[in-house]
GROMACS .gro file of C-alpha atoms in nm:
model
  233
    1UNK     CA    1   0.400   1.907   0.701
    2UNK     CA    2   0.385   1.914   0.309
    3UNK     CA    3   0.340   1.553   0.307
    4UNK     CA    4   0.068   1.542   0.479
    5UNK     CA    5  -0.240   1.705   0.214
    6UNK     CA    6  -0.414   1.399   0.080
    7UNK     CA    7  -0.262   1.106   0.276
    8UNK     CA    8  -0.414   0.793   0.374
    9UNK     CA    9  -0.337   0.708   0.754
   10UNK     CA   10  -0.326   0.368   0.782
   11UNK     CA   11  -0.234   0.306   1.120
   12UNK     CA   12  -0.379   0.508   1.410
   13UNK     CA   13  -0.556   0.423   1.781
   14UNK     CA   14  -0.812   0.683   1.733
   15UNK     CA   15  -1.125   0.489   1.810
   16UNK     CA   16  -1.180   0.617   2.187
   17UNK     CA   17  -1.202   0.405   2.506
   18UNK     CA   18  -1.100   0.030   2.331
   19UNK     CA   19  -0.672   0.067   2.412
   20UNK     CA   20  -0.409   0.284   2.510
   21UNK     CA   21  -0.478   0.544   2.259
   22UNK     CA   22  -0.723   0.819   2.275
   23UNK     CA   23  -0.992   0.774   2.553
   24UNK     CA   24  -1.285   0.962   2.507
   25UNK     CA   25  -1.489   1.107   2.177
   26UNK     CA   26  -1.428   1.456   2.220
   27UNK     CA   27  -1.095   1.369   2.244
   28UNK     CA   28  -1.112   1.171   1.897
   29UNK     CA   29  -1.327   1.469   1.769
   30UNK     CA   30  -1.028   1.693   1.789
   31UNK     CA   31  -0.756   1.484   1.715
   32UNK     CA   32  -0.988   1.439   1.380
   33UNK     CA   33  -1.033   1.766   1.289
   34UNK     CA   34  -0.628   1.879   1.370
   35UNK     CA   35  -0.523   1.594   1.152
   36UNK     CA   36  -0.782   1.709   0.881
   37UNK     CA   37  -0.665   2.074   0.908
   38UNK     CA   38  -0.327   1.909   0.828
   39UNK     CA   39  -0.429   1.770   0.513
   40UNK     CA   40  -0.515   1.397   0.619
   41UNK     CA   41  -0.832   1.296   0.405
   42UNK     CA   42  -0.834   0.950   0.488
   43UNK     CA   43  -0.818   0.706   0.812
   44UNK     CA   44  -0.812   0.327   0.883
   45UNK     CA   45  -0.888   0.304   1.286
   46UNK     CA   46  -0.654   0.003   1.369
   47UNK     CA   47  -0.751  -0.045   1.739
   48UNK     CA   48  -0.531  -0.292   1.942
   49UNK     CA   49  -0.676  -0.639   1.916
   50UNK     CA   50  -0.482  -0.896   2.164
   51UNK     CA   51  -0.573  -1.148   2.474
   52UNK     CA   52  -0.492  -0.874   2.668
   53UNK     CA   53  -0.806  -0.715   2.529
   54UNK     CA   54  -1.102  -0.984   2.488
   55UNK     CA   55  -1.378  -0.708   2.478
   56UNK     CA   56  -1.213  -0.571   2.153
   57UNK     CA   57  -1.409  -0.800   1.954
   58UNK     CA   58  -1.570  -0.705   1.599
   59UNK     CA   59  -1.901  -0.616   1.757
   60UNK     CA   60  -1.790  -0.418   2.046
   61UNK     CA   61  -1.549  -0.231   1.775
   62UNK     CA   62  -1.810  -0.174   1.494
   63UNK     CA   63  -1.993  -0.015   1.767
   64UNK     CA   64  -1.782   0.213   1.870
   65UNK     CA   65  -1.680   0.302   1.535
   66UNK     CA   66  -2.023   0.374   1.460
   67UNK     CA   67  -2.018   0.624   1.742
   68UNK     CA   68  -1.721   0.833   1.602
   69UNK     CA   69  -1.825   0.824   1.270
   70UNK     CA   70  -2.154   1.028   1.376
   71UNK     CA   71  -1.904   1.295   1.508
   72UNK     CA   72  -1.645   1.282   1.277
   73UNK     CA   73  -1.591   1.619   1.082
   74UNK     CA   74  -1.751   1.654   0.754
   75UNK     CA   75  -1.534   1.533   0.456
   76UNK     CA   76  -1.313   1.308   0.669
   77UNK     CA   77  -1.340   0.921   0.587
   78UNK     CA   78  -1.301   0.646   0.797
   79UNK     CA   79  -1.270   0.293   0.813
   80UNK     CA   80  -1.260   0.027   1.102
   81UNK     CA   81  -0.984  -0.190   1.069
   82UNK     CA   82  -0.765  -0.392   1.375
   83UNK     CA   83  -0.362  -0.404   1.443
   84UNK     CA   84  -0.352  -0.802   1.560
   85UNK     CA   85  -0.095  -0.916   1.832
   86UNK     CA   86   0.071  -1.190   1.702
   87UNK     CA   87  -0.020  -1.412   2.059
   88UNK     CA   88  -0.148  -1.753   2.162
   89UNK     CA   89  -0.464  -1.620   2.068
   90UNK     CA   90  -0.448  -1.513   1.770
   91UNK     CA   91  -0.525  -1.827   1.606
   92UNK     CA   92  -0.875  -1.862   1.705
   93UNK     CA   93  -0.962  -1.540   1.562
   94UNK     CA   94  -0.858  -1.643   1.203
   95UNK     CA   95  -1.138  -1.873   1.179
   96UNK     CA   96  -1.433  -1.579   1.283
   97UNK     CA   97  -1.248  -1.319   1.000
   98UNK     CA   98  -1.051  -1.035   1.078
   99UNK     CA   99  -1.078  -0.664   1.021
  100UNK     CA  100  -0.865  -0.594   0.778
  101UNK     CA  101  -0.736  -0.317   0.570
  102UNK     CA  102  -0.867  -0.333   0.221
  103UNK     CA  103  -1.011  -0.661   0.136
  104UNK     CA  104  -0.709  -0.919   0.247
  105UNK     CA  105  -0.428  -0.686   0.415
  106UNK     CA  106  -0.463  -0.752   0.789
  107UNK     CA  107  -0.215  -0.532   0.993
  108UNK     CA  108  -0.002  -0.704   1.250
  109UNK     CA  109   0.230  -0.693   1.540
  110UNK     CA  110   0.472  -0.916   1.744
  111UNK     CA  111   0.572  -0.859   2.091
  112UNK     CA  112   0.848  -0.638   2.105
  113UNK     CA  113   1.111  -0.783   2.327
  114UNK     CA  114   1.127  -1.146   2.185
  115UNK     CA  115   1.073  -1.397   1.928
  116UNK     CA  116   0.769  -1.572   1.939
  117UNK     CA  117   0.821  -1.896   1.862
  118UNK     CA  118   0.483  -1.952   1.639
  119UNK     CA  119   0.544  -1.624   1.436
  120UNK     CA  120   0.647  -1.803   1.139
  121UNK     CA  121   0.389  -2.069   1.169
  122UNK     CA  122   0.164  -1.783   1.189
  123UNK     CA  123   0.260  -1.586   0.886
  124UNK     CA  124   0.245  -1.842   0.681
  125UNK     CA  125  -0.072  -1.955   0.778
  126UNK     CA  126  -0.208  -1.593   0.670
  127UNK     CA  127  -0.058  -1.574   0.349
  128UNK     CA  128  -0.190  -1.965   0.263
  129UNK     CA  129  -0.560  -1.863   0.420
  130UNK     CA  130  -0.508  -1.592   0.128
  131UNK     CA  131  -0.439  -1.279   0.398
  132UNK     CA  132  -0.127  -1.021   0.282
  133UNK     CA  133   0.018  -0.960   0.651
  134UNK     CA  134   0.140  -0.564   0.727
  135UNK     CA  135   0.387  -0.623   0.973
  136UNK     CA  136   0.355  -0.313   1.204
  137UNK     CA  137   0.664  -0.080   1.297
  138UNK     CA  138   0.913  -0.333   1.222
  139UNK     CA  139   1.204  -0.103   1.271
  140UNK     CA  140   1.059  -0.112   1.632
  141UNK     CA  141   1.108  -0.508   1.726
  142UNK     CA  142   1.452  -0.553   2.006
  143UNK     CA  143   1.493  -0.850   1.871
  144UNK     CA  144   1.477  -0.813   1.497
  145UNK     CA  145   1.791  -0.827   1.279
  146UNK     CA  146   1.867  -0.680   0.947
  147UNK     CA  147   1.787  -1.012   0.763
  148UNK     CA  148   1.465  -1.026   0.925
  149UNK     CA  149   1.349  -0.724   0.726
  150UNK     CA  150   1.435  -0.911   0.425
  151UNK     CA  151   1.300  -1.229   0.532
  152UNK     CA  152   0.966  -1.095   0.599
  153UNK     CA  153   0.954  -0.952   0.213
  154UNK     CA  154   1.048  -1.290   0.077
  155UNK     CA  155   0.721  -1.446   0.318
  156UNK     CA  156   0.502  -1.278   0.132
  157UNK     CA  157   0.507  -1.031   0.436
  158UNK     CA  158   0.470  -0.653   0.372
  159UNK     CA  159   0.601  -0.390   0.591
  160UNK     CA  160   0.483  -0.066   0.787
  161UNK     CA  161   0.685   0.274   0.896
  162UNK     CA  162   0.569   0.385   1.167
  163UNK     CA  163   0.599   0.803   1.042
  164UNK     CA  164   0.770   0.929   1.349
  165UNK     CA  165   1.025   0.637   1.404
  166UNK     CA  166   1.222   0.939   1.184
  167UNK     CA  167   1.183   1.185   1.402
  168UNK     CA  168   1.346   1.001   1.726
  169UNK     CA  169   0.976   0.924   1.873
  170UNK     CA  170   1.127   0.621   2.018
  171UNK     CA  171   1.497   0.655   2.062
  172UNK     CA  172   1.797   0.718   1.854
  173UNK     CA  173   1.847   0.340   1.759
  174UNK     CA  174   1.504   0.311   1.617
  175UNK     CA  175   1.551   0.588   1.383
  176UNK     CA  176   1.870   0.464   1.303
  177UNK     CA  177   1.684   0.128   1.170
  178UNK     CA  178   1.407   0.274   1.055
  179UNK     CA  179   1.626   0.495   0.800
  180UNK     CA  180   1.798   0.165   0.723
  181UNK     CA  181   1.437   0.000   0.617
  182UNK     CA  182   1.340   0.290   0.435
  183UNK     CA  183   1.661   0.297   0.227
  184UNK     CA  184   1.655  -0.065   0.165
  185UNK     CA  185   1.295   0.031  -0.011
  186UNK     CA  186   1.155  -0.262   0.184
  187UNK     CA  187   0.868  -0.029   0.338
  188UNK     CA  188   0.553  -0.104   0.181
  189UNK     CA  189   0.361   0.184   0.384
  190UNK     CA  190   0.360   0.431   0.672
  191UNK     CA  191   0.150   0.539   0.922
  192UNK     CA  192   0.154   0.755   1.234
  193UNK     CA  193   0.031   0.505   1.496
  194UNK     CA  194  -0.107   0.828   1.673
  195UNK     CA  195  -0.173   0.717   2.011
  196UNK     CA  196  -0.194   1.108   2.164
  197UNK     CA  197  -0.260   1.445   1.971
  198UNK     CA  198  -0.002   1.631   2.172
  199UNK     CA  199   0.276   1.347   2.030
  200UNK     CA  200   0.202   1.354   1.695
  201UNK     CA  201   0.190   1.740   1.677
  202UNK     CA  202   0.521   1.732   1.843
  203UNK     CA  203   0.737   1.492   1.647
  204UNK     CA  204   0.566   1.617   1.293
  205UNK     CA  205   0.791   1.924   1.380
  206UNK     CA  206   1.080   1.772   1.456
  207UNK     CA  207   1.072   1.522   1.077
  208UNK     CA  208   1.408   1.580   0.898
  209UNK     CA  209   1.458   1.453   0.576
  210UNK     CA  210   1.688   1.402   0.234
  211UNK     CA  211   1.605   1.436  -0.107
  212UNK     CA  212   1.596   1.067  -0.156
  213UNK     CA  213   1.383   0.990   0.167
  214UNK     CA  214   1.169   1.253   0.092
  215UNK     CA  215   1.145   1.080  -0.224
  216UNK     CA  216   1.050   0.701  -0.095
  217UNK     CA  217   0.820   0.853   0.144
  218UNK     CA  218   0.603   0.986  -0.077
  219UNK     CA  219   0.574   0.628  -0.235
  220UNK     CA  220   0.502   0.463   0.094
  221UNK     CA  221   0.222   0.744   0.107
  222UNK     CA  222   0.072   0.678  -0.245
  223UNK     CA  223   0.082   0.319  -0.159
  224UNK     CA  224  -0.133   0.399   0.138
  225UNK     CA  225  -0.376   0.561  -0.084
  226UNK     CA  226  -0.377   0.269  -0.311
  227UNK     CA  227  -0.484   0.054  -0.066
  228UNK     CA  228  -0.761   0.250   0.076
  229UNK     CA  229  -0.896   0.251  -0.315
  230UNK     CA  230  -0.852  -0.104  -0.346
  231UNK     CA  231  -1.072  -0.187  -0.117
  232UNK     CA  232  -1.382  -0.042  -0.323
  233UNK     CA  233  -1.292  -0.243  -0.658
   0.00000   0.00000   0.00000
């Protein structure tokens, strides 16, 4: 829990009532306030943004944002951001601007079974549009191999641990990957893609780490930091 005081969470589906993440304000309110108490100073809101979810549009989103920030707890800052499904329609939101993290980071995902077929065509579409694409939880794609990690660096892609793919959160193979990734050094950032208070309470118990991990996540967490204070320059 040491590594918590003063970090940036970049990657969390705390905005109430727009995904499957945490439904109602109150709800939000103390999720907040435990992750605050925890040392978390800063948070990007990265609600789900897919076809699957046509009212999550920038309006609807600011608006609800607006909402929690009037009962956030004092001293906590927040920022509205999006995690994009990489989907069929995904390319007509390019063209209306995306929430993004800092001023050209946009944080995505893929489905998580299967290639999509356009995902390249996408990507590089971002990065020539002048976007820096976070891939989301790559350690938790079926489909991805080891080169893929590498692949995605040499795109111009950068990547994003999800914090309790270490601690098992999603199966024994995952954090077998997601150890791989971090060793590799080919994590750019980490967040806890807190969907549920009672989960991330739960798994922040059960984090075991090395010297050397230890050491490369506190990087990732700087780096999350950075980016938050980029976007003010």
């Amino acid at each position: 829990m040491d590594l918590l005081p003063g970090m940036t969470d970049m990657h969390t589906h705390l905005l109430p009532g727009v995904d499957d993440g945490i439904r109602s304000v109150t709800d939000s309110v103390e999720a907040l306030t435990c992750l605050q108490r925890l040392g978390v100073e800063r948070i990007y809101l990265t609600p789900h943004v897919m076809e699957d979810l046509p009212g999550n549009t920038p309006e609807a989103l600011y608006a609800r944002y607006r909402e929690l920030v009037s009962a956030c707890p004092p001293g906590l800052e927040l920022r509205l951001a999006a995690e994009y499904m990489l989907d069929a329609g995904f390319a007509r939101l390019t063209g209306k601007g995306l929430l993004t993290l800092s001023d050209r980071h946009v944080l995505v995902e893929t489905p998580y079974l299967f290639y999509f077929p356009d995902l390249e065509h996408i990507l590089y579409g971002l990065v020539l549009s002048g976007y820096i694409p976070i891939i989301a939880h790559p350690e938790r794609y079926v489909y991805m191999e080891d080169t893929h990690y590498f692949q995605l660096k040499e795109r111009g892609c950068e990547l994003q641990l999800n914090l309790f793919s270490l601690a098992g959160l999603y199966g024994e193979h995952i954090r077998k990957r997601a150890f791989f990734v971090l060793k590799e050094g080919l994590y750019d950032y980490t967040g806890s893609d807190i969907h549920q208070l009672k989960t991330y309470t739960e798994f922040l118990k059960r984090l075991r780490l090395d010297r050397s991990q230890r050491k490369e996540l506190e990087r990732l967490i700087a780096n999350n930091t950075t980016l938050w204070n980029r976007e003010n320059r």
